[in-house]
Tab-separated table of C-alpha atoms in Angstrom:
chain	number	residue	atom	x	y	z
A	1	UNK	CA	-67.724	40.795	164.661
A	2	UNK	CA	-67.885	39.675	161.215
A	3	UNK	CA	-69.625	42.631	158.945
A	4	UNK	CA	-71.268	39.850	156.728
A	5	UNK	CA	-72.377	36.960	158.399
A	6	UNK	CA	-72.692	33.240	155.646
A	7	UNK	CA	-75.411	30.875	156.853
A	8	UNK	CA	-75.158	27.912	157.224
A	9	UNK	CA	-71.039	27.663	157.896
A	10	UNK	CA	-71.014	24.117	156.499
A	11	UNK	CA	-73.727	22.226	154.719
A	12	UNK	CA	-73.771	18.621	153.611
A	13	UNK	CA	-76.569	17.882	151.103
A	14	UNK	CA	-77.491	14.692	148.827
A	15	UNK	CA	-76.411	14.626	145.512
A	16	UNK	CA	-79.373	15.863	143.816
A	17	UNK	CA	-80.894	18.025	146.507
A	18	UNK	CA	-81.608	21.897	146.223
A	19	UNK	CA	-79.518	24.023	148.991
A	20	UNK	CA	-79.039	27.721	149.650
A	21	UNK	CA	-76.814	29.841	151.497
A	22	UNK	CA	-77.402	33.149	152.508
A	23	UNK	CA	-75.313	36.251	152.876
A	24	UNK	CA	-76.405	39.127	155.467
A	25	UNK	CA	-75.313	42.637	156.091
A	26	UNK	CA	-76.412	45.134	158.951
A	27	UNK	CA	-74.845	47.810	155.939
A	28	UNK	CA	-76.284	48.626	152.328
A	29	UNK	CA	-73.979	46.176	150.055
A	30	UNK	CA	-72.403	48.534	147.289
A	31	UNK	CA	-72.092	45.179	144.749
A	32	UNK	CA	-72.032	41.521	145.977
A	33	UNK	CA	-69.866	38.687	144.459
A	34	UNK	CA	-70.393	35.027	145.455
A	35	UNK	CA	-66.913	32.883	144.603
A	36	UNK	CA	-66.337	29.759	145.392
A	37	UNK	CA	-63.391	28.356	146.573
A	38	UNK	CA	-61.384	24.539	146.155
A	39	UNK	CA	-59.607	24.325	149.625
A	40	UNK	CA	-56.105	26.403	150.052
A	41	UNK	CA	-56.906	27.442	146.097
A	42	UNK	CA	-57.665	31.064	144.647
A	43	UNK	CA	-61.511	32.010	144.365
A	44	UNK	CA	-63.404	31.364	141.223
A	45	UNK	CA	-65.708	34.110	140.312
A	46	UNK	CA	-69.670	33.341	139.760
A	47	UNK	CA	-71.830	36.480	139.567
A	48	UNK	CA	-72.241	39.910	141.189
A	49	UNK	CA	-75.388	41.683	141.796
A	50	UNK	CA	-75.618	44.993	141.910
A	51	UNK	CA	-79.066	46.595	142.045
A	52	UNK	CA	-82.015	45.508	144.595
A	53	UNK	CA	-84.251	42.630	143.409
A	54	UNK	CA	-81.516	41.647	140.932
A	55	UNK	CA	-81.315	37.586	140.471
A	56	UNK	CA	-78.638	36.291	137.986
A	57	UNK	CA	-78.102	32.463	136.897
A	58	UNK	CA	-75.219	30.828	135.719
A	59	UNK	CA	-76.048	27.364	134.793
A	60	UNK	CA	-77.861	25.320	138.012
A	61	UNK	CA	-76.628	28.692	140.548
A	62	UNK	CA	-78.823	31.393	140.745
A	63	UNK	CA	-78.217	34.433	143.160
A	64	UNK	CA	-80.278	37.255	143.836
A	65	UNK	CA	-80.087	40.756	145.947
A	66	UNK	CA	-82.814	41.526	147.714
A	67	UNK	CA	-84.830	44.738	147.626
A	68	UNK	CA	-83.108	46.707	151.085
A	69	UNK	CA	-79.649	45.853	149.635
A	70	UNK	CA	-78.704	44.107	152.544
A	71	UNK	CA	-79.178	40.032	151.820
A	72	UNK	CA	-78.153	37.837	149.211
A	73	UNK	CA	-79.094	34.693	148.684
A	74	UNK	CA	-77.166	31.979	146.209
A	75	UNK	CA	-79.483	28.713	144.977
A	76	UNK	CA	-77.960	25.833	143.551
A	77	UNK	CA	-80.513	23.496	142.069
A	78	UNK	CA	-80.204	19.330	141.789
A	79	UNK	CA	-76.525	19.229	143.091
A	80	UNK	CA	-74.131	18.012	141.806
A	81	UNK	CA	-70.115	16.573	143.086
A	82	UNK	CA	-68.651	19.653	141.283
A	83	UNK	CA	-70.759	22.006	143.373
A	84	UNK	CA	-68.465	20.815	146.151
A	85	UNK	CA	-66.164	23.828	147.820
A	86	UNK	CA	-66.800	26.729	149.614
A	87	UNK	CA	-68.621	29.540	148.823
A	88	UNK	CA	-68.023	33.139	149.793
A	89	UNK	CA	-70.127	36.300	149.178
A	90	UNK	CA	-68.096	39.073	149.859
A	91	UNK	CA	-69.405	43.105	149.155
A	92	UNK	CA	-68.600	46.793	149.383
A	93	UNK	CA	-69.894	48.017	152.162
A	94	UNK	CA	-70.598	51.688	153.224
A	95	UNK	CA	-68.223	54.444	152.836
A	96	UNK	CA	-65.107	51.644	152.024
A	97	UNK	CA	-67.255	50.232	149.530
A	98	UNK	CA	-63.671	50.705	147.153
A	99	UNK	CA	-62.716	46.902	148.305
A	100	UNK	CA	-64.529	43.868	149.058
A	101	UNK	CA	-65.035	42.340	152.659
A	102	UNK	CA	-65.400	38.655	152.760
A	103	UNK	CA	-68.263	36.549	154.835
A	104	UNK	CA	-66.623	33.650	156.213
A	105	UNK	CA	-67.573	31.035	153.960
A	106	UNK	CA	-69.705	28.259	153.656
A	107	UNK	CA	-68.171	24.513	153.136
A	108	UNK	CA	-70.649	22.543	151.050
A	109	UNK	CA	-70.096	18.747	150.590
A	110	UNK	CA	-72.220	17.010	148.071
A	111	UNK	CA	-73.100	13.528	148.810
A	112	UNK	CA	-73.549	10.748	145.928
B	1	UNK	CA	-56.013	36.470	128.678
B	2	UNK	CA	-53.957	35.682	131.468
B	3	UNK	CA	-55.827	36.416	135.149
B	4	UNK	CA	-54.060	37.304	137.882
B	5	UNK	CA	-50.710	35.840	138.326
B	6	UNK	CA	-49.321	34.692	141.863
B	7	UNK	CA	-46.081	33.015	142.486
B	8	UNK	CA	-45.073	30.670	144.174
B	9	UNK	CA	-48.653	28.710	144.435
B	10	UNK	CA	-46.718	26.657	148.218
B	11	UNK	CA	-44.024	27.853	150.249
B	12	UNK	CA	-43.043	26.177	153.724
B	13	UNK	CA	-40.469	28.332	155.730
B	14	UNK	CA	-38.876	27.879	159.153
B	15	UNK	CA	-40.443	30.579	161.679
B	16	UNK	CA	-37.680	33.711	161.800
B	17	UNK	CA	-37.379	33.096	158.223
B	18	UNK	CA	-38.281	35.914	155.617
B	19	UNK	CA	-40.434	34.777	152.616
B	20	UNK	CA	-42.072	37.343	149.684
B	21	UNK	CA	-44.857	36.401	147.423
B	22	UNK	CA	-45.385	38.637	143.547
B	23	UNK	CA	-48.317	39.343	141.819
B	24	UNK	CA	-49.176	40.419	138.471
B	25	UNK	CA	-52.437	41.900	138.043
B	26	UNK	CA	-54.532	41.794	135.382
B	27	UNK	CA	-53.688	44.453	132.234
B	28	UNK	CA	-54.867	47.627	132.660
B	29	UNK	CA	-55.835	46.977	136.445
B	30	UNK	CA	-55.185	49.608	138.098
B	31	UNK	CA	-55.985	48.384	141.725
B	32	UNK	CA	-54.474	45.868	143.305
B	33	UNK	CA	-55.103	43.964	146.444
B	34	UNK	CA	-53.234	41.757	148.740
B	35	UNK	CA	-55.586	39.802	150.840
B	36	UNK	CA	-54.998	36.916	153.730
B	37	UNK	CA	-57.004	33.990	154.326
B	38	UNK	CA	-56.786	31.762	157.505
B	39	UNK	CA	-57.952	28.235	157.545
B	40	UNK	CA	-61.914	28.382	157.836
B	41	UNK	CA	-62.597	32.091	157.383
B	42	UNK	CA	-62.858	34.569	154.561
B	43	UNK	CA	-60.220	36.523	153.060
B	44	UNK	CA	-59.503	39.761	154.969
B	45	UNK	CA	-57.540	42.792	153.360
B	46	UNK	CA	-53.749	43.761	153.871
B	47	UNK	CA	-53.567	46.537	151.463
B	48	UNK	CA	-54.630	47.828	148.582
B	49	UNK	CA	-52.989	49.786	145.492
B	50	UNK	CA	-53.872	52.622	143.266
B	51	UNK	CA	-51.713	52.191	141.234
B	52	UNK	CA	-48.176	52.241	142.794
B	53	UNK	CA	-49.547	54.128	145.849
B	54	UNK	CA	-50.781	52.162	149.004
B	55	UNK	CA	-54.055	54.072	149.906
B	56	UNK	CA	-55.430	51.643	152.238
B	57	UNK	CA	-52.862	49.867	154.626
B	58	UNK	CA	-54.463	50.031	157.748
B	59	UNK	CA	-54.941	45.950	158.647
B	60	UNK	CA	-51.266	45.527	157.181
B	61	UNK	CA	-48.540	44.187	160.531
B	62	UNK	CA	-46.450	46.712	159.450
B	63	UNK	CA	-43.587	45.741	162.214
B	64	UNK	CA	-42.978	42.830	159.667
B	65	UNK	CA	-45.013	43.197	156.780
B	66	UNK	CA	-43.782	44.983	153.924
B	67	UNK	CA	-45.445	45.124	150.091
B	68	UNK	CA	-44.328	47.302	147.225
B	69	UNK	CA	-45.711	48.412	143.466
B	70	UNK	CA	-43.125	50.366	142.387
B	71	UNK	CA	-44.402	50.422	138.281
B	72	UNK	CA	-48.132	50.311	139.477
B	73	UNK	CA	-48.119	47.089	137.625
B	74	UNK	CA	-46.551	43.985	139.929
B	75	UNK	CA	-46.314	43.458	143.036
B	76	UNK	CA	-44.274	41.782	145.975
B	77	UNK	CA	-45.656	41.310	149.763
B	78	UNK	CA	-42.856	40.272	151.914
B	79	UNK	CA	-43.101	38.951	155.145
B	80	UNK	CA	-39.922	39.006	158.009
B	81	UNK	CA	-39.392	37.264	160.148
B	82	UNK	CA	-42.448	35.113	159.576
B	83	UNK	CA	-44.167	33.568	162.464
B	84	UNK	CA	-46.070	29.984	163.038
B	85	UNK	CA	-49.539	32.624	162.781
B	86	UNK	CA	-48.351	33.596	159.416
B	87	UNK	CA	-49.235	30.230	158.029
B	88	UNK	CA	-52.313	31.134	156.091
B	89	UNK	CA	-53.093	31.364	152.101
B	90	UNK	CA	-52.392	34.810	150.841
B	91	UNK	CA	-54.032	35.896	147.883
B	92	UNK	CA	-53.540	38.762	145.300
B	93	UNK	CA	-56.563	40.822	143.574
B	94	UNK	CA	-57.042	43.101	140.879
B	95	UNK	CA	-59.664	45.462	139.748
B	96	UNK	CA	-60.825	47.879	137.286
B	97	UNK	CA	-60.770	50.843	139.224
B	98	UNK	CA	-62.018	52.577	141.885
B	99	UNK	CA	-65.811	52.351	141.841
B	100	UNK	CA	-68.061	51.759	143.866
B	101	UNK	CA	-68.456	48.729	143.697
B	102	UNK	CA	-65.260	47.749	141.785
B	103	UNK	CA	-65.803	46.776	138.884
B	104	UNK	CA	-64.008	43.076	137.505
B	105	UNK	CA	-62.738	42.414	140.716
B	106	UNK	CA	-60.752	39.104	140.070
B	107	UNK	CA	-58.430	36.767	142.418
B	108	UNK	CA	-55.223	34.898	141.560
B	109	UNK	CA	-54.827	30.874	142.529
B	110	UNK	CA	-53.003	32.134	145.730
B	111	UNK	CA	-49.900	31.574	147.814
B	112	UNK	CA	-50.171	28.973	150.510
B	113	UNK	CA	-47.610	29.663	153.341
B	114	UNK	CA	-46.600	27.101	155.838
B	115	UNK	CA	-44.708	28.156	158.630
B	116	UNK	CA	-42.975	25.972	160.552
């Protein structure tokens, strides 16, 4: 079973629109990235959160962490065609909280 | 500042063949982290370095996996024979050091392998 579980796997949204996709742990996350991805490419860092209740923004993406530790959330606000790609959260969890374990991504397409 | 370097970014090999892939990790990173990536699903973990020692190998195929840090700087995951299941993207990681969480944990472009 997958230790951090992405909702929804694939979204399609009009250009425009608000979306969010969710990240969920049954283990306190020890820091929690969100990348996104262009397919078969590397992964592009956006943010980490750290502490519970922390929310960070980077231009129309906002993330936060919520209070247990255990859910993320990542916001992007009047989409756009470069929001297109997939988006991973991936955290340390528990005692191997050293390395990062990866959701299984979320495919967003952007519609114009 | 150059990220993390990966080489080659595509490589399509006949199954049986052997194939390696090299990283360079960021400067001063002392952890390093080979990861794969099937089509569709996150990355999972193959190993990881501190510096040139493997402390975590446990999810490596070690019957024909192989990877190597000799300096604790670069490194080379090799992969023989490779099978049609090998086909995946395999990318290379570095970090800070070993907090918890790790701290500037950063990916290269990636290797895509084709096997064939």
């Amino acid at each position: 079973s997958q230790e951090l579980e992405q909702s929804p796997q694939s979204l399609i949204v009009q250009e425009g629109k608000n979306l969010t996709i969710n990240c969920t742990s049954s283990k306190t996350l020890y820091g929690l990235y969100w990348y996104k991805q262009k397919y078969g490419e590397g992964l592009i860092f956006l943010m980490m959160l750290q502490k519970g209740g922390e929310e960070k923004s980077h231009e129309k993406i906002t993330a936060k962490l919520d209070e247990k530790k255990q859910q993320s959330s990542l916001h992007i606000t009047a989409s756009q065609p470069s929001h297109a790609g997939i988006y991973l959260c991936g955290a340390g969890l528990g005692q191997g909280a050293q390395k990062l374990v990866f959701g299984q991504g979320t495919r967003l397409t952007i519609n114009p | 500042e150059a990220g993390v370097v990966q080489s080659p970014r595509y490589k399509i090999i006949e199954k049986k063949q052997p194939v390696a892939f090299w990283c360079n990790p960021i400067s001063g990173h002392n952890t390093l982290y080979w990861y794969r990536q099937n089509l569709g699903q996150g990355p999972e973990l193959l190993i990881r370095y501190e510096n040139e020692e493997a402390v975590d190998d446990s999810q490596l195929p070690k019957d024909r996996f192989s990877a190597e840090r000799l300096k604790g700087v670069d490194s080379t995951l090799k992969i023989q024979p490779a099978e049609l299941g090998d086909s995946a993207v395999y990318l290379c990681a570095s970090s800070l050091h070993q907090a918890r969480p790790p701290i500037g944990y950063t990916f290269g472009s990636g290797t895509r392998l084709t096997v064939v």
